[in-house]
C-alpha cells in the first residue's frame, strides 16, 4: 500500500512556534509515532504532506523512506491528499493517516485494510459528544457520505458515529474523485471527506471499521490533549510491563520514553523515568525517582532512590545510590558500590570496588577491590584538556584525596587521607602528602577587650 500522512496543519491551539507534529509524546515527536505505525504496515511508499512550520518538519524527522510533499497554502484535507498523488503507486491502495494522531495500533489499521477490500474503508468511532467531527451517514453497512459539523443539519449533528480521518482508498479512483472536489462549503476548503459520496456515486462500496480502543484515534490539538494522550500511552506501557511480570509500585507513576526491556522479578518504585534504550536484568530493583537513559543494568543490582544514570553499563549485584550520578561512557563491573553524592564519568570500575560517599571519579580506570574514600576527587581537567587516572587493583584511597591526572596508583597502594597526588604512587606502599600536625602548648584563644 501507499501511506500518506497529513501533517500540514497549523495547530493554533498549541500556542507554540514548533509545528504541531514535532511536539513530543513519550520522548518522540508525534510524527515519529505515526511513521513507526506506518512502517509497521510495510508500505511501498510513505508520503508526508507538510506545510505549516516549513522545513522544520522534514529537518527534524529521520527516514530515507519518506517522500516529502509541501502543501502551500493549506486548502483542506482533500487538497492535501491531492498534493501527494503524484508520489503514489496507482496500483496500490492508499492509507491516509494524520500526523497528529499518534497512538493508532497496527491491528486497527489491518482491520481497516480488511474492511476496505478493493473499495474504501473509513475508521470511525462513536462518541458521546461528537461536536466538531465529521458525521458518518450510513445505510446499514454502507457508508453513504461524511458531513462536516459546520455543514450538517440538526438531524445529522445528532449522529454520534464520527470520522476519525483515517481511511483507505483505491488510488487510481481516488485521483478522479479528488479532481472533482469543490470547496463550496462552510469552511471554503477541499474536504477529503467528500470523496466518500463520490465513491458511492461510482458504485464503490464504502465500509466503516472501528479501533479496538477509541484513544487510538484521538488527535492532538492542544497541550491538554497532548498531556492526556501521554498518560494513556504511559498507562498502556505500564500495563504491558505488569503483564510481563514486572513489579510496578504504581503503574500511574512511571514514564517510559523509549524502550524498556526487563528480565524476571524486576521491581520499579514510583516516579522513575526511562529514556532511550534501557535494559534491566533479572531481579534488578530501581528505587523511587530515578532517571535512566540508555543504560544496561545486569542481574541483581539495586539502584536506590534519586539516581541519574546516563549512557552506562552497570554490572551484576551492584549497589547504586541513593543520590548517585553516573554519566556517559561509564562501565561498572559486578559488585560495585557507588554511594550518595558520587559522580562517575567515562570510567571503568572493577569488580568489588566501592566509592560510597561524596566523590568524583572521571576519566579513570579503577581496578578490582578498590576503596575510594569519602571526598576523593580525580582532578581530570587542567582547564584545557582531560587526563586519565589509573587506579590499580586493591588500592585504598583515604578520604579527601585529590588525584591530579594524569596519574597512576600502583596495585595495593594506600593513599593517606588528605593527599594531593601529583606523581604516580608506587604499588604496595603508603603514599601521603600532608603537613605535619603540631600542637602548641599553652596557646590561648584571643579574648574580646572589655
Ligand atoms: C477532519 C475531518 C473530519 C474528522 C476530523 C477528525 C475533513 C474535511 N474533516 O476535520 O471529518 O472528523 O478530521 O479529526 O477532512 N491537514 C493538512 N492540510 C490541510 C488541512 C489539514 O495537512 O490543508 C492535516 C492536518 O495537519 C491534520 C489533518 O489534516 O493532521 C486533519 O486536519 P484538521 O484541520 O484537524 O481536520 P478537521 O477540520 O478537524
Ligand atoms: Ca483535528
Coordinates of C-alpha atoms and ligand atoms in Angstrom, one line a residue, residues 5-11 20-21 49-51 71 73-81 97-101 132-135 146-148 162-165 167 187 189-194 217 219 221, ligand 1:
X5 CA 0.5 11.2 6.4
X6 CA -1.3 14.6 6.5
X7 CA 0.8 16.9 8.6
X8 CA 0.5 20.4 7.1
X9 CA -2.0 21.9 9.5
X10 CA -1.0 24.7 11.9
X11 CA -2.0 23.6 15.3
X20 CA 2.3 20.6 16.0
X21 CA 3.6 17.3 14.7
X49 CA 2.4 16.2 3.4
X50 CA 3.8 19.1 5.4
X51 CA 3.3 22.9 5.2
X71 CA 1.3 21.9 0.7
X73 CA -1.3 27.1 1.1
X74 CA -3.3 24.6 3.1
X75 CA -6.7 24.4 1.5
X76 CA -8.1 21.4 3.3
X77 CA -7.6 17.7 3.7
X78 CA -8.7 16.9 0.2
X79 CA -6.2 19.4 -1.2
X80 CA -3.5 18.0 1.0
X81 CA -4.0 14.4 -0.3
X97 CA -3.1 8.8 8.4
X98 CA -2.9 12.1 10.4
X99 CA 0.4 13.4 11.7
X100 CA -1.3 14.5 14.9
X101 CA -2.9 11.1 15.7
X132 CA -16.6 19.2 15.8
X133 CA -16.2 15.9 14.0
X134 CA -17.5 14.8 10.6
X135 CA -20.5 12.6 11.0
X146 CA -19.5 12.2 5.7
X147 CA -20.9 15.5 6.6
X148 CA -18.8 18.1 8.5
X162 CA -17.7 10.2 13.6
X163 CA -15.0 10.2 11.1
X164 CA -11.5 9.7 12.7
X165 CA -10.0 10.9 9.4
X167 CA -9.2 5.9 5.7
X187 CA -15.1 26.4 5.5
X189 CA -12.0 24.0 2.0
X190 CA -11.4 21.0 -0.2
X191 CA -12.7 18.2 2.0
X192 CA -11.3 14.8 1.7
X193 CA -14.5 13.6 3.3
X194 CA -16.4 14.5 0.1
X217 CA -7.9 7.7 17.1
X219 CA -5.7 13.6 17.8
X221 CA -4.9 19.9 19.1
Ligands
LIG1 C1 -11.1 16.3 9.8 C2 -12.2 15.7 9.0 C3 -13.3 15.3 10.0 C4 -12.9 14.4 11.1 C5 -11.7 15.1 11.8 C6 -11.1 14.1 12.7 C7 -12.2 16.7 6.8 C8 -12.8 17.7 5.9 N1 -12.7 16.7 8.0 O1 -11.6 17.5 10.4 O2 -14.4 14.7 9.2 O3 -13.9 14.2 12.0 O4 -10.7 15.4 10.8 O5 -10.1 14.8 13.5 O6 -11.3 16.0 6.4 N2 -4.3 18.9 7.1 C9 -3.3 19.2 6.1 N3 -3.6 20.2 5.2 C10 -4.8 20.9 5.2 C11 -5.7 20.6 6.3 C12 -5.4 19.7 7.2 O7 -2.3 18.5 6.0 O8 -4.9 21.8 4.4 C13 -4.0 17.9 8.1 C14 -3.8 18.4 9.5 O9 -2.4 18.7 9.8 C15 -4.3 17.2 10.3 C16 -5.3 16.6 9.4 O10 -5.1 17.0 8.1 O11 -3.3 16.3 10.6 C17 -6.8 17.0 9.8 O12 -6.9 18.3 9.8 P1 -7.9 19.1 10.7 O13 -7.9 20.5 10.4 O14 -7.6 18.7 12.1 O15 -9.3 18.5 10.3 P2 -10.7 18.8 10.9 O16 -11.2 20.0 10.3 O17 -10.6 18.6 12.4

